[in-house]
Amino acid sequence: MNRFPLLGCALALAIGSAVAQDRPSPSAIPPPPPAPPAPPAPLADAHRTQLSGTVARVLVNPNGDVDGVLLDDHTQVGMPPTMGAALAGKLHRGDRLTARGFRVGDLPLLQAESITAGGMELSDTPPAAPPAPPAAPALQPMEAHGLVQQPLYGPRGDVAGVLLDEGSILRVPPPAAVRAGALMQPHARIAVKGFGVNTPYGRSIQVTALGTTPGNEQPVAAPPQPGPMAPRPPVPPQPGVALGEAPAPTPPVPTP
C-alpha cells in the first residue's frame, strides 16, 4: 500500500485548516470608517445685493452681543460677531446704514458681508489672532409677554425668535420655533420664561418655556447653568487625624 498519497492529503488538510484559522472571521473585520458629514446646505435662493436704510433697532443675543439690526422697513441685517463687536456702542437708532451681502430668498433678511455706518466701513474678515474668550454673562431669570411685532431669523433663513411690542428680543431654539409656528407670527400673543441679560439696547431672552399667556408656558429647552461650578466638598479627614492636622507619613516598607 502506497502511504505517500495519504500523507499528502493529510498535509494539505492541515495547511488548509491553519490558513482558515489565520483568516479573520467576517465579524472580526472592523467596519469601514463613517463617511464625513455632508456640508451644510447652501442658503436657499441667496443672492448678493446691497441695501440702505435707517436703523430702527439694534439686535443683541442673550449674551449681550450685537448680532444685527432692524431697519425702518423691518428688514433684518445679520452680522458676524467681529462686526457686531466693532459696532457695539457706536450704532444707534436713527443712524443711516448701508449693507452689502446675501439676501435670503424673499425674506426681509440680509446677511451682511460689509457695513457702512456711523462713519465706519467694516468687512467680514477673520481676526489675525483668535480673540480671547468673552467673560461669561450674568444670565438672569426673565419673563416676558406681549404681542409679536415681527419674527427674527437665523443666518440660513429659519425663524429663530421674535421681537415683542414691549421691546424684548426673544430667541427660541429652531426646533421649538418650528413647532410653535403660530406663535412666531406678527400679532400673535406669547408669554415666555427664560434667561437673558439687560443691555443698553434692551433685553434679550433665551427662551426655555413658552405659551400663549403667563402661567401656561411649556418647557421647550433646558435652562442654562449660569455661574461658576459648585466647589467640591471637602475631603473627610483620615481616622484619628484632627482637622487641619497633616496625616502621619507612611513608614517605608523595609526591603528584604
PDB file of C-alpha atoms in Angstrom:
ATOM      1  CA  MET A   1       0.000   0.000   0.000  1.00  0.00           C
ATOM      2  CA  ASN A   2       1.346   3.450  -1.007  1.00  0.00           C
ATOM      3  CA  ARG A   3       1.215   5.750   2.000  1.00  0.00           C
ATOM      4  CA  PHE A   4       2.554   8.876   0.254  1.00  0.00           C
ATOM      5  CA  PRO A   5      -0.842   9.973  -1.254  1.00  0.00           C
ATOM      6  CA  LEU A   6      -2.458   9.640   2.175  1.00  0.00           C
ATOM      7  CA  LEU A   7       0.361  11.668   3.747  1.00  0.00           C
ATOM      8  CA  GLY A   8      -0.034  14.356   1.062  1.00  0.00           C
ATOM      9  CA  CYS A   9      -3.775  14.601   1.677  1.00  0.00           C
ATOM     10  CA  ALA A  10      -3.266  14.911   5.415  1.00  0.00           C
ATOM     11  CA  LEU A  11      -0.662  17.638   4.911  1.00  0.00           C
ATOM     12  CA  ALA A  12      -2.972  19.566   2.576  1.00  0.00           C
ATOM     13  CA  LEU A  13      -5.815  19.374   5.088  1.00  0.00           C
ATOM     14  CA  ALA A  14      -3.557  20.624   7.887  1.00  0.00           C
ATOM     15  CA  ILE A  15      -2.345  23.577   5.809  1.00  0.00           C
ATOM     16  CA  GLY A  16      -5.921  24.449   4.810  1.00  0.00           C
ATOM     17  CA  SER A  17      -7.058  24.319   8.431  1.00  0.00           C
ATOM     18  CA  ALA A  18      -4.201  26.589   9.522  1.00  0.00           C
ATOM     19  CA  VAL A  19      -4.990  29.107   6.763  1.00  0.00           C
ATOM     20  CA  ALA A  20      -8.664  29.081   7.760  1.00  0.00           C
ATOM     21  CA  GLN A  21      -7.757  29.746  11.393  1.00  0.00           C
ATOM     22  CA  ASP A  22      -5.457  32.667  10.443  1.00  0.00           C
ATOM     23  CA  ARG A  23      -8.131  34.239   8.232  1.00  0.00           C
ATOM     24  CA  PRO A  24     -10.285  36.632  10.356  1.00  0.00           C
ATOM     25  CA  SER A  25     -13.962  35.915  10.515  1.00  0.00           C
ATOM     26  CA  PRO A  26     -16.295  38.409   8.835  1.00  0.00           C
ATOM     27  CA  SER A  27     -17.475  39.619  12.252  1.00  0.00           C
ATOM     28  CA  ALA A  28     -13.858  40.331  13.294  1.00  0.00           C
ATOM     29  CA  ILE A  29     -13.172  42.637  10.328  1.00  0.00           C
ATOM     30  CA  PRO A  30     -13.587  46.237  11.547  1.00  0.00           C
ATOM     31  CA  PRO A  31     -16.271  48.222   9.738  1.00  0.00           C
ATOM     32  CA  PRO A  32     -15.167  50.980   7.384  1.00  0.00           C
ATOM     33  CA  PRO A  33     -14.887  54.461   8.941  1.00  0.00           C
ATOM     34  CA  PRO A  34     -18.068  56.531   8.781  1.00  0.00           C
ATOM     35  CA  ALA A  35     -18.469  58.884   5.879  1.00  0.00           C
ATOM     36  CA  PRO A  36     -17.647  62.539   6.642  1.00  0.00           C
ATOM     37  CA  PRO A  37     -20.675  64.708   7.427  1.00  0.00           C
ATOM     38  CA  ALA A  38     -22.317  66.374   4.482  1.00  0.00           C
ATOM     39  CA  PRO A  39     -21.509  70.068   4.053  1.00  0.00           C
ATOM     40  CA  PRO A  40     -24.237  72.471   5.115  1.00  0.00           C
ATOM     41  CA  ALA A  41     -26.848  73.179   2.502  1.00  0.00           C
ATOM     42  CA  PRO A  42     -26.390  76.486   0.678  1.00  0.00           C
ATOM     43  CA  LEU A  43     -28.641  79.377   1.568  1.00  0.00           C
ATOM     44  CA  ALA A  44     -31.957  78.968  -0.200  1.00  0.00           C
ATOM     45  CA  ASP A  45     -32.242  81.406  -3.133  1.00  0.00           C
ATOM     46  CA  ALA A  46     -29.487  83.587  -1.682  1.00  0.00           C
ATOM     47  CA  HIS A  47     -28.265  86.361  -3.950  1.00  0.00           C
ATOM     48  CA  ARG A  48     -25.754  89.135  -3.373  1.00  0.00           C
ATOM     49  CA  THR A  49     -27.239  92.602  -3.070  1.00  0.00           C
ATOM     50  CA  GLN A  50     -26.904  95.965  -1.340  1.00  0.00           C
ATOM     51  CA  LEU A  51     -29.429  97.949   0.651  1.00  0.00           C
ATOM     52  CA  SER A  52     -29.581 101.128   2.683  1.00  0.00           C
ATOM     53  CA  GLY A  53     -31.912 102.243   5.430  1.00  0.00           C
ATOM     54  CA  THR A  54     -32.312 103.801   8.829  1.00  0.00           C
ATOM     55  CA  VAL A  55     -31.594 101.793  11.971  1.00  0.00           C
ATOM     56  CA  ALA A  56     -34.808 101.220  13.939  1.00  0.00           C
ATOM     57  CA  ARG A  57     -33.422  98.729  16.467  1.00  0.00           C
ATOM     58  CA  VAL A  58     -30.059  97.201  17.335  1.00  0.00           C
ATOM     59  CA  LEU A  59     -30.371  93.464  17.992  1.00  0.00           C
ATOM     60  CA  VAL A  60     -28.452  91.630  20.699  1.00  0.00           C
ATOM     61  CA  ASN A  61     -28.281  87.957  21.591  1.00  0.00           C
ATOM     62  CA  PRO A  62     -28.864  86.570  25.124  1.00  0.00           C
ATOM     63  CA  ASN A  63     -25.144  87.018  25.846  1.00  0.00           C
ATOM     64  CA  GLY A  64     -25.472  90.755  25.217  1.00  0.00           C
ATOM     65  CA  ASP A  65     -23.527  90.712  21.931  1.00  0.00           C
ATOM     66  CA  VAL A  66     -24.675  92.818  18.975  1.00  0.00           C
ATOM     67  CA  ASP A  67     -25.583  90.433  16.143  1.00  0.00           C
ATOM     68  CA  GLY A  68     -27.743  92.540  13.827  1.00  0.00           C
ATOM     69  CA  VAL A  69     -30.067  95.468  13.310  1.00  0.00           C
ATOM     70  CA  LEU A  70     -33.621  96.071  12.179  1.00  0.00           C
ATOM     71  CA  LEU A  71     -34.122  98.800   9.606  1.00  0.00           C
ATOM     72  CA  ASP A  72     -37.126 101.098   9.426  1.00  0.00           C
ATOM     73  CA  ASP A  73     -38.627  98.928   6.663  1.00  0.00           C
ATOM     74  CA  HIS A  74     -38.463  95.859   9.016  1.00  0.00           C
ATOM     75  CA  THR A  75     -35.523  94.311   7.159  1.00  0.00           C
ATOM     76  CA  GLN A  76     -33.209  92.373   9.462  1.00  0.00           C
ATOM     77  CA  VAL A  77     -29.491  92.771   8.786  1.00  0.00           C
ATOM     78  CA  GLY A  78     -27.480  89.973  10.370  1.00  0.00           C
ATOM     79  CA  MET A  79     -23.785  90.360  11.024  1.00  0.00           C
ATOM     80  CA  PRO A  80     -20.874  88.200  12.249  1.00  0.00           C
ATOM     81  CA  PRO A  81     -19.512  88.597  15.796  1.00  0.00           C
ATOM     82  CA  THR A  82     -16.448  90.629  14.793  1.00  0.00           C
ATOM     83  CA  MET A  83     -18.605  93.187  13.019  1.00  0.00           C
ATOM     84  CA  GLY A  84     -21.110  93.341  15.848  1.00  0.00           C
ATOM     85  CA  ALA A  85     -18.343  93.863  18.404  1.00  0.00           C
ATOM     86  CA  ALA A  86     -16.919  96.737  16.356  1.00  0.00           C
ATOM     87  CA  LEU A  87     -20.333  98.447  16.123  1.00  0.00           C
ATOM     88  CA  ALA A  88     -21.342  97.909  19.766  1.00  0.00           C
ATOM     89  CA  GLY A  89     -21.868 101.249  21.458  1.00  0.00           C
ATOM     90  CA  LYS A  90     -21.346 103.156  18.200  1.00  0.00           C
ATOM     91  CA  LEU A  91     -24.575 102.310  16.384  1.00  0.00           C
ATOM     92  CA  HIS A  92     -27.841 103.947  17.417  1.00  0.00           C
ATOM     93  CA  ARG A  93     -31.435 104.269  16.382  1.00  0.00           C
ATOM     94  CA  GLY A  94     -31.788 106.754  13.551  1.00  0.00           C
ATOM     95  CA  ASP A  95     -28.316 106.109  12.089  1.00  0.00           C
ATOM     96  CA  ARG A  96     -28.054 105.530   8.358  1.00  0.00           C
ATOM     97  CA  LEU A  97     -26.643 102.163   7.361  1.00  0.00           C
ATOM     98  CA  THR A  98     -25.601 100.580   4.078  1.00  0.00           C
ATOM     99  CA  ALA A  99     -25.099  96.826   3.998  1.00  0.00           C
ATOM    100  CA  ARG A 100     -23.795  94.533   1.278  1.00  0.00           C
ATOM    101  CA  GLY A 101     -24.255  90.803   1.476  1.00  0.00           C
ATOM    102  CA  PHE A 102     -26.657  87.970   0.687  1.00  0.00           C
ATOM    103  CA  ARG A 103     -30.404  88.388   0.580  1.00  0.00           C
ATOM    104  CA  VAL A 104     -32.098  85.146   1.624  1.00  0.00           C
ATOM    105  CA  GLY A 105     -34.947  84.404  -0.776  1.00  0.00           C
ATOM    106  CA  ASP A 106     -37.901  86.733  -0.351  1.00  0.00           C
ATOM    107  CA  LEU A 107     -37.365  87.074   3.393  1.00  0.00           C
ATOM    108  CA  PRO A 108     -36.709  90.507   4.917  1.00  0.00           C
ATOM    109  CA  LEU A 109     -33.211  89.284   5.804  1.00  0.00           C
ATOM    110  CA  LEU A 110     -29.743  90.193   4.608  1.00  0.00           C
ATOM    111  CA  GLN A 111     -26.577  88.532   5.905  1.00  0.00           C
ATOM    112  CA  ALA A 112     -24.001  91.296   5.755  1.00  0.00           C
ATOM    113  CA  GLU A 113     -20.504  90.894   4.357  1.00  0.00           C
ATOM    114  CA  SER A 114     -19.741  94.586   4.791  1.00  0.00           C
ATOM    115  CA  ILE A 115     -21.439  97.507   6.506  1.00  0.00           C
ATOM    116  CA  THR A 116     -21.022 101.264   6.326  1.00  0.00           C
ATOM    117  CA  ALA A 117     -22.486 103.065   9.330  1.00  0.00           C
ATOM    118  CA  GLY A 118     -21.527 105.700  11.869  1.00  0.00           C
ATOM    119  CA  GLY A 119     -18.577 106.831   9.759  1.00  0.00           C
ATOM    120  CA  MET A 120     -17.111 103.309   9.750  1.00  0.00           C
ATOM    121  CA  GLU A 121     -16.661 100.776   6.979  1.00  0.00           C
ATOM    122  CA  LEU A 122     -16.489  97.206   8.227  1.00  0.00           C
ATOM    123  CA  SER A 123     -15.958  93.943   6.360  1.00  0.00           C
ATOM    124  CA  ASP A 124     -16.403  90.337   7.432  1.00  0.00           C
ATOM    125  CA  THR A 125     -12.732  89.447   7.743  1.00  0.00           C
ATOM    126  CA  PRO A 126     -11.455  86.933  10.303  1.00  0.00           C
ATOM    127  CA  PRO A 127      -9.222  88.413  13.019  1.00  0.00           C
ATOM    128  CA  ALA A 128      -5.449  87.990  12.717  1.00  0.00           C
ATOM    129  CA  ALA A 129      -5.413  86.111  16.022  1.00  0.00           C
ATOM    130  CA  PRO A 130      -8.197  84.246  17.788  1.00  0.00           C
ATOM    131  CA  PRO A 131      -9.945  86.653  20.160  1.00  0.00           C
ATOM    132  CA  ALA A 132      -9.874  85.996  23.866  1.00  0.00           C
ATOM    133  CA  PRO A 133     -12.997  84.208  25.078  1.00  0.00           C
ATOM    134  CA  PRO A 134     -15.518  86.710  26.436  1.00  0.00           C
ATOM    135  CA  ALA A 135     -16.401  86.723  30.084  1.00  0.00           C
ATOM    136  CA  ALA A 136     -19.486  84.681  30.884  1.00  0.00           C
ATOM    137  CA  PRO A 137     -22.501  86.993  31.092  1.00  0.00           C
ATOM    138  CA  ALA A 138     -24.504  87.228  34.276  1.00  0.00           C
ATOM    139  CA  LEU A 139     -27.627  85.499  32.976  1.00  0.00           C
ATOM    140  CA  GLN A 140     -30.764  86.340  34.888  1.00  0.00           C
ATOM    141  CA  PRO A 141     -34.118  84.535  35.031  1.00  0.00           C
ATOM    142  CA  MET A 142     -36.549  86.586  32.954  1.00  0.00           C
ATOM    143  CA  GLU A 143     -40.175  86.540  31.860  1.00  0.00           C
ATOM    144  CA  ALA A 144     -41.957  88.447  29.132  1.00  0.00           C
ATOM    145  CA  HIS A 145     -45.315  88.520  27.398  1.00  0.00           C
ATOM    146  CA  GLY A 146     -46.944  90.601  24.724  1.00  0.00           C
ATOM    147  CA  LEU A 147     -47.723  90.710  21.017  1.00  0.00           C
ATOM    148  CA  VAL A 148     -45.213  89.621  18.383  1.00  0.00           C
ATOM    149  CA  GLN A 149     -44.048  92.630  16.399  1.00  0.00           C
ATOM    150  CA  GLN A 150     -42.076  90.602  13.870  1.00  0.00           C
ATOM    151  CA  PRO A 151     -40.185  87.297  13.610  1.00  0.00           C
ATOM    152  CA  LEU A 152     -36.400  87.198  13.777  1.00  0.00           C
ATOM    153  CA  TYR A 153     -34.368  84.916  11.523  1.00  0.00           C
ATOM    154  CA  GLY A 154     -31.213  82.865  11.792  1.00  0.00           C
ATOM    155  CA  PRO A 155     -28.393  83.150   9.224  1.00  0.00           C
ATOM    156  CA  ARG A 156     -29.961  80.477   6.994  1.00  0.00           C
ATOM    157  CA  GLY A 157     -33.418  81.995   6.991  1.00  0.00           C
ATOM    158  CA  ASP A 158     -35.019  79.848   9.701  1.00  0.00           C
ATOM    159  CA  VAL A 159     -37.194  81.540  12.315  1.00  0.00           C
ATOM    160  CA  ALA A 160     -35.051  81.871  15.450  1.00  0.00           C
ATOM    161  CA  GLY A 161     -37.111  84.194  17.642  1.00  0.00           C
ATOM    162  CA  VAL A 162     -39.354  87.241  17.714  1.00  0.00           C
ATOM    163  CA  LEU A 163     -39.393  90.877  18.728  1.00  0.00           C
ATOM    164  CA  LEU A 164     -42.208  91.793  21.109  1.00  0.00           C
ATOM    165  CA  ASP A 165     -44.180  95.021  21.041  1.00  0.00           C
ATOM    166  CA  GLU A 166     -42.867  95.823  24.533  1.00  0.00           C
ATOM    167  CA  GLY A 167     -39.291  95.678  23.208  1.00  0.00           C
ATOM    168  CA  SER A 168     -37.969  92.315  24.415  1.00  0.00           C
ATOM    169  CA  ILE A 169     -35.925  90.210  21.998  1.00  0.00           C
ATOM    170  CA  LEU A 170     -36.838  86.537  22.326  1.00  0.00           C
ATOM    171  CA  ARG A 171     -34.508  83.859  20.984  1.00  0.00           C
ATOM    172  CA  VAL A 172     -36.160  80.466  20.506  1.00  0.00           C
ATOM    173  CA  PRO A 173     -34.348  77.192  19.630  1.00  0.00           C
ATOM    174  CA  PRO A 174     -35.108  76.362  15.959  1.00  0.00           C
ATOM    175  CA  PRO A 175     -36.954  73.056  16.635  1.00  0.00           C
ATOM    176  CA  ALA A 176     -39.204  74.785  19.161  1.00  0.00           C
ATOM    177  CA  ALA A 177     -39.742  77.724  16.805  1.00  0.00           C
ATOM    178  CA  VAL A 178     -40.931  75.310  14.118  1.00  0.00           C
ATOM    179  CA  ARG A 179     -43.334  73.565  16.491  1.00  0.00           C
ATOM    180  CA  ALA A 180     -44.662  76.908  17.760  1.00  0.00           C
ATOM    181  CA  GLY A 181     -45.016  78.377  14.281  1.00  0.00           C
ATOM    182  CA  ALA A 182     -48.315  80.135  15.007  1.00  0.00           C
ATOM    183  CA  LEU A 183     -46.776  81.938  17.990  1.00  0.00           C
ATOM    184  CA  MET A 184     -43.920  83.232  15.838  1.00  0.00           C
ATOM    185  CA  GLN A 185     -46.206  85.256  13.556  1.00  0.00           C
ATOM    186  CA  PRO A 186     -46.899  89.001  13.811  1.00  0.00           C
ATOM    187  CA  HIS A 187     -49.692  89.977  16.244  1.00  0.00           C
ATOM    188  CA  ALA A 188     -49.600  86.563  17.971  1.00  0.00           C
ATOM    189  CA  ARG A 189     -49.865  86.712  21.754  1.00  0.00           C
ATOM    190  CA  ILE A 190     -46.983  84.969  23.500  1.00  0.00           C
ATOM    191  CA  ALA A 191     -45.645  84.509  27.024  1.00  0.00           C
ATOM    192  CA  VAL A 192     -42.187  83.152  27.783  1.00  0.00           C
ATOM    193  CA  LYS A 193     -39.765  82.273  30.547  1.00  0.00           C
ATOM    194  CA  GLY A 194     -36.034  82.036  30.135  1.00  0.00           C
ATOM    195  CA  PHE A 195     -32.653  83.538  30.920  1.00  0.00           C
ATOM    196  CA  GLY A 196     -31.022  86.629  29.497  1.00  0.00           C
ATOM    197  CA  VAL A 197     -29.398  89.992  30.026  1.00  0.00           C
ATOM    198  CA  ASN A 198     -30.320  93.668  30.114  1.00  0.00           C
ATOM    199  CA  THR A 199     -28.237  95.858  27.812  1.00  0.00           C
ATOM    200  CA  PRO A 200     -28.313  99.494  26.666  1.00  0.00           C
ATOM    201  CA  TYR A 201     -30.024  98.146  23.533  1.00  0.00           C
ATOM    202  CA  GLY A 202     -32.747  96.391  25.535  1.00  0.00           C
ATOM    203  CA  ARG A 203     -33.097  92.930  26.960  1.00  0.00           C
ATOM    204  CA  SER A 204     -32.619  89.655  25.155  1.00  0.00           C
ATOM    205  CA  ILE A 205     -34.014  86.368  26.473  1.00  0.00           C
ATOM    206  CA  GLN A 206     -33.081  82.787  25.609  1.00  0.00           C
ATOM    207  CA  VAL A 207     -36.494  81.131  25.827  1.00  0.00           C
ATOM    208  CA  THR A 208     -36.790  77.916  27.835  1.00  0.00           C
ATOM    209  CA  ALA A 209     -40.613  77.808  28.104  1.00  0.00           C
ATOM    210  CA  LEU A 210     -43.361  79.441  26.065  1.00  0.00           C
ATOM    211  CA  GLY A 211     -47.130  79.622  25.813  1.00  0.00           C
ATOM    212  CA  THR A 212     -49.936  82.000  24.946  1.00  0.00           C
ATOM    213  CA  THR A 213     -50.495  83.573  28.368  1.00  0.00           C
ATOM    214  CA  PRO A 214     -48.449  83.902  31.557  1.00  0.00           C
ATOM    215  CA  GLY A 215     -48.788  80.766  33.648  1.00  0.00           C
ATOM    216  CA  ASN A 216     -49.316  78.260  30.822  1.00  0.00           C
ATOM    217  CA  GLU A 217     -45.761  78.235  29.421  1.00  0.00           C
ATOM    218  CA  GLN A 218     -44.498  74.798  28.397  1.00  0.00           C
ATOM    219  CA  PRO A 219     -40.781  73.841  28.503  1.00  0.00           C
ATOM    220  CA  VAL A 220     -39.018  73.907  25.139  1.00  0.00           C
ATOM    221  CA  ALA A 221     -35.351  73.774  26.187  1.00  0.00           C
ATOM    222  CA  ALA A 222     -33.202  73.004  29.208  1.00  0.00           C
ATOM    223  CA  PRO A 223     -32.307  76.143  31.165  1.00  0.00           C
ATOM    224  CA  PRO A 224     -28.649  77.234  31.106  1.00  0.00           C
ATOM    225  CA  GLN A 225     -26.482  76.821  34.165  1.00  0.00           C
ATOM    226  CA  PRO A 226     -25.036  80.289  34.824  1.00  0.00           C
ATOM    227  CA  GLY A 227     -22.303  80.964  37.307  1.00  0.00           C
ATOM    228  CA  PRO A 228     -19.171  79.044  38.322  1.00  0.00           C
ATOM    229  CA  MET A 229     -19.237  75.376  39.097  1.00  0.00           C
ATOM    230  CA  ALA A 230     -20.098  74.470  42.675  1.00  0.00           C
ATOM    231  CA  PRO A 231     -16.993  73.835  44.825  1.00  0.00           C
ATOM    232  CA  ARG A 232     -16.123  70.270  45.551  1.00  0.00           C
ATOM    233  CA  PRO A 233     -16.991  69.046  49.057  1.00  0.00           C
ATOM    234  CA  PRO A 234     -14.029  68.870  51.449  1.00  0.00           C
ATOM    235  CA  VAL A 235     -12.208  65.574  51.689  1.00  0.00           C
ATOM    236  CA  PRO A 236     -13.058  63.912  55.036  1.00  0.00           C
ATOM    237  CA  PRO A 237     -10.087  63.553  57.396  1.00  0.00           C
ATOM    238  CA  GLN A 238      -8.466  60.232  57.975  1.00  0.00           C
ATOM    239  CA  PRO A 239      -9.473  58.374  61.141  1.00  0.00           C
ATOM    240  CA  GLY A 240      -7.514  59.616  64.131  1.00  0.00           C
ATOM    241  CA  VAL A 241      -6.383  62.838  62.359  1.00  0.00           C
ATOM    242  CA  ALA A 242      -7.775  66.166  63.579  1.00  0.00           C
ATOM    243  CA  LEU A 243      -8.999  68.782  61.095  1.00  0.00           C
ATOM    244  CA  GLY A 244      -6.101  70.922  59.907  1.00  0.00           C
ATOM    245  CA  GLU A 245      -3.551  68.349  61.019  1.00  0.00           C
ATOM    246  CA  ALA A 246      -1.399  66.649  58.418  1.00  0.00           C
ATOM    247  CA  PRO A 247      -1.586  62.862  58.474  1.00  0.00           C
ATOM    248  CA  ALA A 248       1.450  60.997  59.663  1.00  0.00           C
ATOM    249  CA  PRO A 249       3.745  59.889  56.851  1.00  0.00           C
ATOM    250  CA  THR A 250       3.517  56.295  55.828  1.00  0.00           C
ATOM    251  CA  PRO A 251       6.603  54.405  57.052  1.00  0.00           C
ATOM    252  CA  PRO A 252       8.717  52.949  54.271  1.00  0.00           C
ATOM    253  CA  VAL A 253       8.359  49.287  53.540  1.00  0.00           C
ATOM    254  CA  PRO A 254      11.577  47.517  54.576  1.00  0.00           C
ATOM    255  CA  THR A 255      13.347  45.775  51.751  1.00  0.00           C
ATOM    256  CA  PRO A 256      14.375  42.172  52.341  1.00  0.00           C
TER     257      PRO A 256
END
